[in-house]
Short mmCIF file of C-alpha atoms and ligand atoms in Angstrom, two decimals:
data_model
loop_
_atom_site.label_atom_id
_atom_site.label_comp_id
_atom_site.label_asym_id
_atom_site.label_seq_id
_atom_site.Cartn_x
_atom_site.Cartn_y
_atom_site.Cartn_z
CA MET A 129 9.55 -8.99 22.88
CA ARG A 130 12.07 -11.85 21.72
CA GLU A 131 15.55 -11.77 21.36
CA ARG A 132 16.37 -12.70 18.03
CA TYR A 133 14.01 -13.00 14.37
CA GLY A 134 14.86 -15.73 11.79
CA ASN A 135 14.00 -15.51 8.59
CA VAL A 136 10.62 -17.87 7.70
CA ILE A 137 11.78 -19.95 4.66
CA GLY A 138 10.20 -23.99 3.69
CA GLY A 139 7.61 -23.30 6.98
CA HIS A 140 10.48 -23.41 9.03
CA GLU A 141 12.71 -20.29 11.00
CA ASP A 142 16.61 -19.63 9.86
CA PHE A 143 18.82 -18.26 11.81
CA GLU A 144 21.43 -18.32 9.59
CA GLY A 145 22.97 -14.63 8.29
CA ASP A 146 23.97 -11.57 10.10
CA GLU A 147 22.25 -10.50 12.80
CA VAL A 148 20.86 -6.64 12.76
CA ALA A 149 19.66 -4.66 15.59
CA LEU A 150 16.44 -3.09 14.73
CA ARG A 151 15.80 0.19 17.25
CA SER A 152 12.56 1.75 18.09
CA PRO A 153 12.06 5.32 16.09
CA ALA A 154 9.76 6.56 18.68
CA ASP A 155 13.10 6.43 21.13
CA GLY A 156 15.94 5.01 19.37
CA SER A 157 15.60 1.94 22.09
CA LEU A 158 16.76 -1.93 21.21
CA VAL A 159 13.64 -3.94 20.26
CA THR A 160 15.16 -6.49 18.72
CA THR A 161 17.75 -8.32 16.74
CA VAL A 162 16.69 -10.00 13.26
CA VAL A 163 18.51 -11.65 11.48
CA HIS A 164 19.23 -10.14 7.28
CA ALA A 165 19.24 -13.09 4.23
CA ASP A 166 21.92 -12.31 1.78
CA PRO A 167 20.77 -13.55 -1.52
CA ALA A 168 21.99 -16.87 -1.44
CA LYS A 169 19.42 -16.97 1.52
CA THR A 170 16.64 -15.50 -1.17
CA LYS A 171 17.61 -18.35 -3.43
CA GLU A 172 16.77 -20.37 -0.73
CA ALA A 173 13.28 -18.68 -0.35
CA ILE A 174 12.80 -18.98 -4.42
CA ASP A 175 13.46 -22.69 -4.17
CA ALA A 176 11.42 -23.47 -1.02
CA ALA A 177 8.18 -21.73 -3.18
CA GLU A 178 9.24 -22.97 -6.15
CA ASP A 179 8.48 -26.59 -4.50
CA ALA A 180 5.58 -25.62 -2.81
CA PHE A 181 4.06 -24.44 -5.72
CA LYS A 182 3.51 -27.80 -7.43
CA LYS A 183 1.30 -29.00 -4.95
CA TRP A 184 -0.47 -25.73 -3.57
CA SER A 185 -1.48 -24.66 -7.01
CA LYS A 186 -3.75 -27.85 -7.40
CA THR A 187 -5.63 -27.08 -3.58
CA SER A 188 -8.96 -26.11 -3.91
CA LEU A 189 -10.62 -23.01 -3.75
CA PRO A 190 -12.49 -23.91 -0.19
CA GLU A 191 -9.37 -25.24 0.91
CA ARG A 192 -7.24 -22.17 0.88
CA ARG A 193 -9.95 -19.76 1.80
CA GLU A 194 -10.48 -21.89 4.96
CA LEU A 195 -6.67 -21.71 5.87
CA LEU A 196 -6.74 -17.58 4.66
CA LEU A 197 -9.45 -17.54 7.87
CA LYS A 198 -7.75 -19.82 9.95
CA LEU A 199 -5.02 -17.00 9.86
CA ALA A 200 -7.58 -14.35 10.29
CA ASP A 201 -8.68 -15.99 13.97
CA ARG A 202 -5.21 -16.76 14.64
CA MET A 203 -3.96 -13.05 14.23
CA GLN A 204 -7.08 -11.97 15.91
CA SER A 205 -6.23 -13.85 18.98
CA ARG A 206 -2.80 -11.76 18.93
CA ALA A 207 -4.03 -8.56 17.82
CA GLU A 208 -2.62 -6.52 21.16
CA GLU A 209 1.06 -8.33 20.61
CA TYR A 210 0.63 -7.61 16.36
CA SER A 211 -0.50 -3.69 17.32
CA MET A 212 2.47 -3.52 19.37
CA LEU A 213 5.45 -4.99 17.44
CA GLU A 214 3.88 -2.91 14.06
CA SER A 215 3.73 0.32 16.59
CA LEU A 216 7.46 -0.77 18.37
CA GLU A 217 8.79 -1.01 14.54
CA THR A 218 7.39 2.25 13.02
CA GLY A 219 7.00 4.22 15.78
CA LYS A 220 3.30 4.86 14.84
CA THR A 221 0.87 5.59 17.74
CA ILE A 222 -0.15 2.03 19.11
CA ARG A 223 -3.73 3.70 19.13
CA GLN A 224 -3.30 3.67 14.92
CA SER A 225 -2.04 0.00 15.08
CA THR A 226 -4.89 -0.88 17.54
CA ILE A 227 -7.72 0.83 15.82
CA MET A 228 -6.83 0.69 12.29
CA ASP A 229 -3.78 -0.92 11.82
CA ILE A 230 -3.99 -4.26 12.77
CA PRO A 231 -8.23 -4.94 12.86
CA ILE A 232 -7.96 -3.76 8.87
CA THR A 233 -5.89 -6.18 8.22
CA ILE A 234 -7.39 -9.25 9.66
CA GLU A 235 -11.00 -7.76 8.48
CA HIS A 236 -8.85 -7.60 4.75
CA ILE A 237 -8.10 -11.14 5.07
CA ARG A 238 -11.38 -12.25 6.16
CA TYR A 239 -12.24 -10.37 2.60
CA PHE A 240 -10.19 -12.57 1.24
CA GLY A 241 -11.25 -15.96 2.66
CA THR A 242 -14.82 -14.72 1.77
CA THR A 243 -15.43 -12.54 -1.26
CA LYS A 244 -17.34 -13.94 -4.61
CA ASP A 245 -15.67 -11.12 -6.37
CA ILE A 246 -13.20 -12.88 -7.88
CA PRO A 247 -12.48 -14.79 -11.53
CA SER A 248 -13.77 -17.78 -11.88
CA THR A 249 -14.54 -20.45 -14.73
CA ARG A 250 -16.53 -18.78 -17.30
CA GLU A 251 -17.52 -19.91 -20.72
CA ILE A 252 -17.98 -18.05 -24.43
CA GLU A 253 -19.33 -17.94 -27.52
CA HIS A 254 -17.01 -17.35 -30.53
CA PRO A 255 -19.22 -15.24 -32.81
CA GLU A 256 -17.35 -15.84 -36.03
CA TYR A 257 -17.38 -19.67 -35.33
CA PRO A 258 -21.38 -21.32 -34.70
CA GLY A 259 -20.56 -24.63 -33.21
CA THR A 260 -17.71 -23.70 -30.99
CA ARG A 261 -17.32 -22.55 -27.41
CA GLY A 262 -14.53 -21.01 -25.22
CA ILE A 263 -13.74 -22.29 -21.84
CA ILE A 264 -11.88 -19.07 -19.42
CA GLN A 265 -10.18 -20.63 -16.44
CA TYR A 266 -7.80 -18.33 -14.51
CA ALA A 267 -4.72 -20.21 -13.07
CA PRO A 268 -2.28 -18.89 -10.90
CA VAL A 269 0.78 -16.77 -12.00
CA GLY A 270 3.32 -19.14 -10.12
CA VAL A 271 5.69 -17.65 -7.64
CA VAL A 272 5.37 -14.00 -6.19
CA GLY A 273 7.61 -11.92 -5.01
CA ALA A 274 5.94 -9.17 -2.73
CA ILE A 275 7.89 -6.29 -1.90
CA ALA A 276 6.44 -4.02 1.15
CA PRO A 277 7.65 -0.52 2.21
CA TRP A 278 8.09 -0.40 5.54
CA ASN A 279 5.08 3.06 6.69
CA LEU A 280 2.17 -0.21 7.27
CA PRO A 281 3.80 -2.95 7.05
CA LEU A 282 1.57 -5.56 7.61
CA VAL A 283 -1.08 -4.38 6.04
CA LEU A 284 0.78 -3.58 2.73
CA ALA A 285 1.62 -7.20 3.08
CA VAL A 286 -1.63 -8.30 3.07
CA TRP A 287 -3.13 -6.78 0.04
CA LYS A 288 -0.17 -8.95 -1.64
CA VAL A 289 -0.07 -12.02 0.06
CA ALA A 290 -3.96 -13.05 1.02
CA PRO A 291 -4.78 -12.08 -2.61
CA ALA A 292 -1.97 -14.16 -3.83
CA LEU A 293 -2.54 -17.67 -1.81
CA LEU A 294 -5.81 -17.49 -2.20
CA THR A 295 -5.42 -17.65 -6.24
CA GLY A 296 -3.30 -20.52 -5.81
CA ASN A 297 0.65 -18.83 -5.73
CA THR A 298 3.40 -19.04 -3.31
CA VAL A 299 4.59 -15.69 -1.81
CA ILE A 300 8.23 -14.94 -0.71
CA LEU A 301 7.19 -11.28 1.34
CA LYS A 302 10.13 -9.31 1.32
CA PRO A 303 9.24 -6.70 3.61
CA SER A 304 11.52 -3.32 4.70
CA HIS A 305 14.41 -4.19 6.78
CA TYR A 306 13.34 -0.98 9.09
CA THR A 307 10.01 -3.26 9.59
CA PRO A 308 10.48 -6.60 9.09
CA LEU A 309 8.56 -7.87 12.02
CA THR A 310 4.64 -8.37 11.65
CA ALA A 311 5.78 -9.78 8.26
CA LEU A 312 7.48 -12.60 9.74
CA GLU A 313 4.98 -12.94 12.64
CA LEU A 314 2.53 -13.65 9.65
CA ALA A 315 4.57 -16.00 7.73
CA LYS A 316 4.84 -18.00 11.40
CA ASP A 317 1.13 -18.21 11.38
CA ALA A 318 0.22 -19.44 8.14
CA LYS A 319 2.93 -22.02 8.69
CA GLU A 320 0.80 -22.67 12.47
CA VAL A 321 -2.81 -22.72 10.80
CA GLY A 322 -1.59 -25.30 8.43
CA PHE A 323 -0.22 -23.38 5.20
CA PRO A 324 2.10 -25.81 4.16
CA GLY A 325 5.78 -24.88 4.33
CA GLY A 326 6.97 -22.88 1.10
CA VAL A 327 3.81 -21.70 0.55
CA LEU A 328 4.70 -17.71 2.76
CA ASN A 329 8.12 -17.41 3.03
CA THR A 330 9.26 -14.43 4.37
CA VAL A 331 12.51 -13.06 3.95
CA THR A 332 13.97 -9.86 5.28
CA GLY A 333 17.36 -7.60 4.54
CA GLY A 334 18.36 -4.93 2.27
CA GLY A 335 16.76 -3.90 -0.90
CA ALA A 336 20.09 -5.36 -2.71
CA ALA A 337 20.59 -8.39 -1.45
CA VAL A 338 16.86 -9.62 -0.91
CA GLY A 339 14.36 -7.57 -2.96
CA GLN A 340 16.88 -7.17 -6.53
CA THR A 341 17.58 -11.06 -6.09
CA LEU A 342 13.81 -11.94 -6.75
CA VAL A 343 13.84 -8.98 -8.84
CA SER A 344 16.29 -10.93 -10.82
CA SER A 345 15.33 -14.47 -10.79
CA PRO A 346 13.90 -15.82 -13.27
CA LYS A 347 11.82 -18.36 -11.44
CA VAL A 348 10.10 -15.33 -9.69
CA ASN A 349 7.01 -15.46 -11.80
CA MET A 350 5.65 -12.06 -10.23
CA ILE A 351 6.71 -9.18 -8.76
CA SER A 352 3.94 -7.52 -6.85
CA PHE A 353 5.84 -3.81 -5.31
CA THR A 354 4.30 -1.28 -2.70
CA GLY A 355 7.03 1.55 -2.65
CA SER A 356 8.37 4.57 -4.09
CA THR A 357 8.44 5.80 -7.64
CA ALA A 358 11.95 5.56 -7.88
CA THR A 359 12.96 2.27 -6.80
CA GLY A 360 9.56 0.99 -8.40
CA GLU A 361 11.29 2.00 -11.63
CA GLY A 362 14.76 0.82 -11.22
CA LEU A 363 13.44 -2.70 -10.15
CA MET A 364 11.38 -3.05 -13.87
CA SER A 365 14.69 -1.99 -15.57
CA SER A 366 16.79 -4.64 -13.57
CA SER A 367 14.53 -7.40 -14.09
CA ALA A 368 15.50 -11.17 -15.55
CA GLY A 369 13.47 -13.24 -16.99
CA VAL A 370 10.11 -12.72 -17.80
CA LYS A 371 7.69 -11.52 -14.77
CA LYS A 372 5.23 -9.62 -14.35
CA PHE A 373 4.99 -6.52 -12.33
CA THR A 374 2.52 -4.52 -10.27
CA MET A 375 3.48 -1.49 -8.88
CA GLU A 376 1.80 0.60 -6.43
CA LEU A 377 4.06 3.91 -5.76
CA GLY A 378 4.20 7.41 -4.43
CA GLY A 379 1.39 9.59 -4.99
CA LYS A 380 0.94 13.98 -4.20
CA SER A 381 -2.76 13.68 -3.17
CA PRO A 382 -4.86 16.26 -3.83
CA ASN A 383 -7.80 17.65 -1.03
CA ILE A 384 -10.41 20.22 -2.60
CA VAL A 385 -12.24 21.84 -0.81
CA PHE A 386 -14.74 23.85 -2.50
CA GLU A 387 -16.63 26.30 0.23
CA ASP A 388 -20.13 24.76 -0.34
CA ALA A 389 -18.54 21.71 2.00
CA ASP A 390 -19.71 21.31 5.71
CA LEU A 391 -16.17 22.89 6.90
CA GLU A 392 -16.20 21.41 10.45
CA LYS A 393 -15.80 18.17 8.62
CA ALA A 394 -13.80 18.86 5.68
CA VAL A 395 -11.27 20.05 8.20
CA LYS A 396 -11.15 17.23 10.57
CA GLY A 397 -11.07 15.13 6.83
CA VAL A 398 -8.11 16.90 5.80
CA LEU A 399 -6.06 17.27 9.12
CA PHE A 400 -6.29 13.18 8.65
CA GLY A 401 -6.12 12.69 5.19
CA ILE A 402 -2.38 14.52 5.81
CA TYR A 403 -1.05 14.01 9.48
CA LEU A 404 -2.56 10.61 9.73
CA ASN A 405 0.84 8.56 10.63
CA SER A 406 2.77 11.47 10.30
CA GLY A 407 1.71 11.90 6.48
CA GLN A 408 3.85 8.45 5.59
CA VAL A 409 1.30 7.27 3.87
CA CYS A 410 1.11 7.35 0.00
CA GLU A 411 -2.40 8.32 -0.91
CA SER A 412 -1.42 11.00 2.15
CA GLY A 413 -3.39 14.12 1.33
CA SER A 414 -0.57 16.36 0.73
CA ARG A 415 -2.33 18.97 -1.27
CA LEU A 416 -5.30 20.96 -0.29
CA ILE A 417 -6.77 22.79 -2.34
CA VAL A 418 -9.47 25.09 -1.27
CA GLN A 419 -11.51 27.59 -2.67
CA SER A 420 -10.21 31.27 -2.25
CA SER A 421 -13.33 32.26 -0.53
CA ILE A 422 -13.50 30.40 2.57
CA LYS A 423 -9.58 30.16 2.47
CA GLU A 424 -8.31 31.96 5.58
CA ARG A 425 -11.50 30.70 7.80
CA PHE A 426 -10.61 26.86 6.49
CA LEU A 427 -6.66 27.63 6.99
CA ALA A 428 -7.20 29.12 10.88
CA LYS A 429 -9.54 26.82 11.92
CA LEU A 430 -7.01 23.78 10.44
CA ALA A 431 -4.00 25.36 12.65
CA GLY A 432 -6.14 24.96 15.82
CA LEU A 433 -6.62 21.29 15.24
CA ILE A 434 -3.23 20.56 14.61
CA GLU A 435 -2.74 22.61 17.79
CA ARG A 436 -5.30 19.70 19.33
CA MET A 437 -2.85 17.19 17.97
CA ARG A 438 -1.21 15.29 21.01
CA ALA A 439 2.57 15.21 21.18
CA GLY A 440 4.20 12.42 23.14
CA ASN A 441 5.30 9.04 22.92
CA PRO A 442 3.79 7.15 20.64
CA LEU A 443 3.51 4.07 22.75
CA GLN A 444 1.24 5.65 25.04
CA MET A 445 -2.95 5.56 24.05
CA GLU A 446 -3.38 9.48 24.41
CA THR A 447 -0.98 10.28 21.92
CA ASP A 448 -1.66 11.37 18.03
CA VAL A 449 1.42 12.47 16.62
CA SER A 450 3.53 9.34 15.13
CA ALA A 451 7.29 9.25 14.98
CA ILE A 452 8.84 9.17 11.49
CA THR A 453 10.07 5.92 11.39
CA THR A 454 14.03 6.51 9.89
CA GLU A 455 16.00 9.06 10.56
CA GLU A 456 16.78 9.43 6.63
CA GLN A 457 13.21 9.98 5.94
CA ARG A 458 13.05 12.92 8.95
CA LYS A 459 16.35 14.39 7.43
CA LYS A 460 14.54 14.14 3.60
CA ILE A 461 11.51 16.10 4.90
CA GLU A 462 13.17 18.66 6.81
CA THR A 463 15.37 19.79 3.70
CA MET A 464 12.38 19.77 1.37
CA VAL A 465 10.29 22.48 3.95
CA GLU A 466 14.25 24.13 4.04
CA SER A 467 14.56 24.52 0.55
CA GLY A 468 10.12 25.36 -0.48
CA ILE A 469 10.89 28.53 2.47
CA LYS A 470 13.63 28.81 0.76
CA GLN A 471 11.93 29.28 -2.44
CA GLY A 472 9.09 31.82 -1.39
CA ALA A 473 6.51 29.42 1.00
CA ARG A 474 5.16 30.60 4.12
CA LEU A 475 5.24 28.68 7.37
CA TYR A 476 1.91 29.22 8.54
CA TYR A 477 1.39 27.00 11.26
CA GLN A 478 3.65 24.57 12.59
CA LYS A 479 3.21 23.12 15.82
CA GLN A 480 6.22 22.82 18.55
CA ILE A 481 6.40 19.40 19.85
CA SER A 482 9.95 18.93 20.23
CA GLN A 483 9.71 19.20 23.89
CA LEU A 484 6.90 16.49 24.00
CA VAL A 485 8.38 13.87 22.42
CA PRO A 486 10.84 10.85 23.86
CA LYS A 487 14.37 12.10 23.33
CA GLY A 488 16.13 9.38 21.21
CA GLY A 489 13.51 9.23 18.17
CA PHE A 490 12.75 10.95 14.59
CA TYR A 491 10.02 13.20 14.53
CA TYR A 492 9.23 16.25 12.52
CA SER A 493 6.37 18.82 13.49
CA PRO A 494 3.31 18.99 11.92
CA SER A 495 3.32 22.00 9.32
CA LEU A 496 1.00 23.86 7.34
CA LEU A 497 2.67 26.10 4.42
CA THR A 498 0.61 28.77 1.85
CA GLU A 499 2.17 30.35 -0.48
CA VAL A 500 4.14 27.62 -1.84
CA PRO A 501 5.36 28.21 -5.37
CA ARG A 502 3.46 25.76 -8.10
CA ASP A 503 6.48 24.39 -9.49
CA ALA A 504 8.51 24.41 -6.23
CA GLN A 505 9.20 20.51 -5.40
CA LEU A 506 7.70 21.21 -2.40
CA ALA A 507 4.33 21.48 -4.39
CA ARG A 508 4.96 18.82 -6.53
CA GLU A 509 7.18 15.81 -5.22
CA GLU A 510 6.48 13.15 -2.41
CA VAL A 511 7.35 14.50 0.79
CA PHE A 512 5.85 11.46 3.00
CA GLY A 513 6.22 13.40 6.12
CA PRO A 514 3.36 15.48 7.96
CA VAL A 515 3.50 18.30 5.70
CA LEU A 516 0.93 20.09 4.06
CA VAL A 517 1.09 22.60 0.75
CA ALA A 518 -2.20 24.62 1.29
CA LEU A 519 -2.72 26.02 -2.88
CA GLU A 520 -6.29 28.33 -3.94
CA PHE A 521 -8.79 28.14 -6.57
CA GLU A 522 -11.37 30.08 -7.62
CA SER A 523 -13.56 27.96 -10.02
CA GLU A 524 -14.63 24.17 -10.47
CA ASP A 525 -12.25 23.64 -13.37
CA GLU A 526 -9.30 25.28 -12.34
CA ALA A 527 -9.67 23.15 -8.79
CA THR A 528 -9.50 19.98 -11.41
CA GLU A 529 -6.23 21.76 -13.34
CA ILE A 530 -4.68 22.11 -10.30
CA ALA A 531 -5.53 18.77 -9.02
CA ASN A 532 -3.96 16.90 -12.00
CA ASP A 533 -1.01 19.56 -12.29
CA THR A 534 1.26 16.38 -11.19
CA GLU A 535 3.09 13.83 -12.60
CA TYR A 536 1.47 11.57 -9.90
CA GLY A 537 -2.36 10.00 -9.55
CA LEU A 538 -2.54 7.98 -6.64
CA ALA A 539 -5.51 9.89 -4.36
CA ALA A 540 -7.38 12.64 -3.99
CA GLY A 541 -10.51 13.96 -1.87
CA VAL A 542 -13.46 16.25 -2.74
CA TRP A 543 -14.94 17.87 -0.23
CA SER A 544 -18.82 19.50 -1.09
CA LYS A 545 -21.94 19.45 0.10
CA SER A 546 -23.50 19.05 -3.42
CA LEU A 547 -22.95 15.55 -4.03
CA GLU A 548 -23.60 16.23 -7.29
CA ARG A 549 -20.63 18.75 -8.21
CA ALA A 550 -17.84 16.50 -6.11
CA LYS A 551 -19.16 13.28 -7.87
CA ARG A 552 -18.69 15.07 -11.10
CA VAL A 553 -15.49 16.47 -9.98
CA ALA A 554 -13.88 13.09 -8.89
CA GLY A 555 -14.76 11.84 -12.52
CA LYS A 556 -12.13 14.21 -13.82
CA ILE A 557 -8.96 13.62 -11.58
CA ASP A 558 -6.94 11.28 -13.12
CA ALA A 559 -5.75 8.95 -9.61
CA GLY A 560 -7.19 5.30 -8.47
CA THR A 561 -9.48 6.48 -5.73
CA ILE A 562 -10.81 9.22 -5.35
CA TRP A 563 -13.55 10.45 -1.81
CA VAL A 564 -15.90 12.38 -1.62
CA ASN A 565 -16.57 13.94 1.57
CA ALA A 566 -13.99 11.13 3.63
CA TYR A 567 -10.00 10.28 3.35
CA HIS A 568 -8.05 7.22 3.82
CA LEU A 569 -10.99 4.69 3.94
CA ALA A 570 -9.77 1.62 2.66
CA SER A 571 -12.83 -1.30 1.44
CA ALA A 572 -11.51 -4.53 0.67
CA ALA A 573 -13.80 -4.73 -1.75
CA ALA A 574 -12.30 -1.82 -3.74
CA PRO A 575 -9.28 -1.78 -6.02
CA ARG A 576 -6.64 1.24 -5.53
CA GLY A 577 -3.90 1.66 -7.29
CA GLY A 578 -1.73 4.77 -9.42
CA PHE A 579 -2.52 6.72 -12.69
CA LYS A 580 0.56 7.71 -13.99
CA LYS A 581 3.68 7.97 -11.96
CA SER A 582 1.83 6.11 -8.84
CA GLY A 583 1.46 2.44 -10.41
CA ILE A 584 0.60 -0.05 -12.22
CA GLY A 585 -1.92 -2.44 -11.71
CA ARG A 586 -4.26 -2.45 -8.27
CA GLU A 587 -4.70 -4.81 -5.28
CA LEU A 588 -7.37 -5.27 -3.55
CA GLY A 589 -11.29 -6.10 -4.96
CA LEU A 590 -11.84 -7.89 -8.01
CA GLU A 591 -8.87 -6.49 -9.92
CA GLY A 592 -6.71 -6.89 -7.34
CA ILE A 593 -6.84 -10.54 -7.22
CA ALA A 594 -7.64 -10.98 -10.91
CA GLU A 595 -3.74 -9.08 -11.04
CA PHE A 596 -2.47 -12.80 -9.20
CA THR A 597 -3.87 -14.79 -12.38
CA GLN A 598 -2.99 -16.07 -15.95
CA THR A 599 -5.98 -16.08 -18.16
CA ARG A 600 -6.41 -19.78 -19.91
CA HIS A 601 -9.07 -20.05 -22.91
CA ILE A 602 -10.02 -23.66 -24.24
CA PHE A 603 -11.15 -23.34 -27.80
CA VAL A 604 -13.66 -26.66 -28.16
CA ASN A 605 -14.89 -27.03 -31.25
CA GLU A 606 -18.30 -28.89 -30.58
CA GLY A 607 -18.96 -30.13 -34.26
CA GLY A 608 -18.84 -26.06 -36.13
CA ASP A 609 -17.99 -26.90 -39.44
CA ILE A 610 -14.85 -25.02 -40.09
CA ASP A 611 -13.73 -26.05 -43.12
CA GLU A 612 -14.31 -23.06 -45.46
CA VAL A 613 -12.84 -20.22 -42.69
CA ALA A 614 -9.78 -22.48 -41.83
CA TYR A 615 -8.78 -25.66 -43.21
CA GLY A 616 -9.92 -24.02 -46.68
CA LEU A 617 -7.50 -21.04 -46.66
CA LEU A 618 -4.98 -25.08 -47.34
CA LEU A 619 -7.10 -27.30 -48.32
CA PRO A 620 -9.73 -25.86 -50.77
CA GLU A 621 -12.41 -28.37 -51.65
P1 NAD B 230 11.30 2.14 -1.00
O1 NAD B 230 11.01 2.48 -2.42
O2 NAD B 230 12.69 3.13 -0.69
O3 NAD B 230 10.83 0.79 -1.00
C1 NAD B 230 10.07 -0.40 -0.91
C2 NAD B 230 10.76 -1.58 -0.58
O4 NAD B 230 11.41 -2.04 -2.10
C3 NAD B 230 11.45 -1.86 0.53
O5 NAD B 230 11.73 -3.19 1.25
C4 NAD B 230 12.87 -1.97 -0.25
O6 NAD B 230 14.19 -2.92 0.66
C5 NAD B 230 13.09 -2.75 -1.49
N1 NAD B 230 14.21 -2.60 -2.25
C6 NAD B 230 14.72 -0.86 -2.40
N2 NAD B 230 15.73 -1.07 -3.08
C7 NAD B 230 15.55 -2.15 -3.72
C8 NAD B 230 16.28 -2.65 -5.00
N3 NAD B 230 17.30 -2.43 -5.71
N4 NAD B 230 15.64 -4.21 -5.39
C9 NAD B 230 14.34 -4.78 -5.14
N5 NAD B 230 13.76 -4.35 -4.01
C10 NAD B 230 14.29 -3.10 -3.00
O7 NAD B 230 10.22 3.16 -0.12
P2 NAD B 230 9.70 2.82 1.16
O8 NAD B 230 10.94 4.52 1.48
O9 NAD B 230 10.06 1.68 1.79
O10 NAD B 230 8.40 3.36 1.33
C11 NAD B 230 7.79 4.88 1.25
C12 NAD B 230 7.13 4.86 -0.19
O11 NAD B 230 6.13 3.75 -0.60
C13 NAD B 230 6.37 5.88 -0.17
O12 NAD B 230 7.16 6.65 -1.43
C14 NAD B 230 5.34 5.52 -0.88
O13 NAD B 230 4.29 6.81 -1.11
C15 NAD B 230 5.40 4.48 -1.76
N6 NAD B 230 4.38 4.10 -0.48
C16 NAD B 230 3.10 3.46 -2.17
C17 NAD B 230 1.92 2.86 -1.44
C18 NAD B 230 0.62 2.86 -2.48
O14 NAD B 230 0.18 2.08 -2.55
N7 NAD B 230 1.17 3.14 -3.95
C19 NAD B 230 1.67 2.47 -0.32
C20 NAD B 230 2.58 2.17 0.71
C21 NAD B 230 3.85 2.99 0.24
#
């Protein structure tokens, strides 16, 4: 492990600024120190990105694709190191980093390096004006500020960085100051494989110092943000200059289980949906909505599986329970559960882990609550922890009504052997991603994002790539007679 990490600005590692200790959420041990940028340093990165844009925006698509593929290869060769860093900074299990987070990140960079699903120049007819044609082109937006959260630091950063670079933008990536290491490595590896200096800069530090400087800078043309709804709302109102925003925000996603579901598979899917990463996933299926006729059976099975999850040191391959990444977050989870219980919720099952996990870390026991009043904060607001709230329904309509009874709309799951029914229900849920008989699977080809307070815009897929472009329409008169419909308005014959 390196003793010190600097910011990556203009292709160089920059050590100017306050050095801050980074401690492991798993056991409180010192991981390394990281230099935090201040607003002036952030402005240097913005200038570097603005300068690099002049040349980078003129490079060809094949050149940019090739560099992305080289970056994926380079990261593949360092996959173990990336996995270790990701687990050290977040406290997530090494099994999750090794099997999921890092391989998916690399696979998704390869998708961006090869996909044909990219907006490309096309021609149109103008039916109103015979003899004319339109050429539609897609230009980069410019300098992109990519602001990422701490729960899946690398993969969520790459969902912004890779399509932005692919389409000819330059980027200042601002990871969460809790989890900057893999984002810093990403920028260094980009330079290593040949991305010109300034094309990808990573600047770490607090939201107010670094993030707000990006949002307030008129030189930043777009902010691609992933984080909480409250922060996202604040950013949009504090922005300066005219800029584009995409917002990937919070969720309170329903996981609906019908009585005709394959219960063995559904119970695993529900467990995976909420307890992966100790519930610190935006799309976590945090509301189980189960049909009354199977409720007791299903909850008993679920409690049995929760009990089987292994708590221990997250850096050991056999551990299933991730740490909570920040102490503040751990307290928030505890407070929300306590207040839910005060409002009448029943703690149906809670796995006891305190004797099994390393001392000095932040953990919360995987918990399952029933009888939660539907208007309680616990039933309505994002906990962002390993806390599942079980609600029940009688009819299909009621299931959909409960699922949509939220200010959020990020994701949902539907479990039924009747695909016809599951697809019908999925089509009525106000959310950006709905899994049928699955949960959490992210394909780079599939656009993701939120309805309602869960966000604006999409990431991944054709729609996600298009977010990083702006459209140019060239109106060509190839010999059409427009005298009558246009010039004749001022100069009648
Ligand atoms: P957060 O909103 O606290 O922070 C997100 C990022 O914004 C961090 O880098 C932070 O430093 C920065 N930031 C904070 N204040 C800022 C400001 N004033 N100006 C500019 N930047 C600022 O979120 P978090 O706690 O890091 O992450 C958890 C949240 O993210 C949860 O609500 C979760 O649902 C959400 N999330 C959403 C998605 C999605 O795809 N929809 C994915 C992951 C996480």
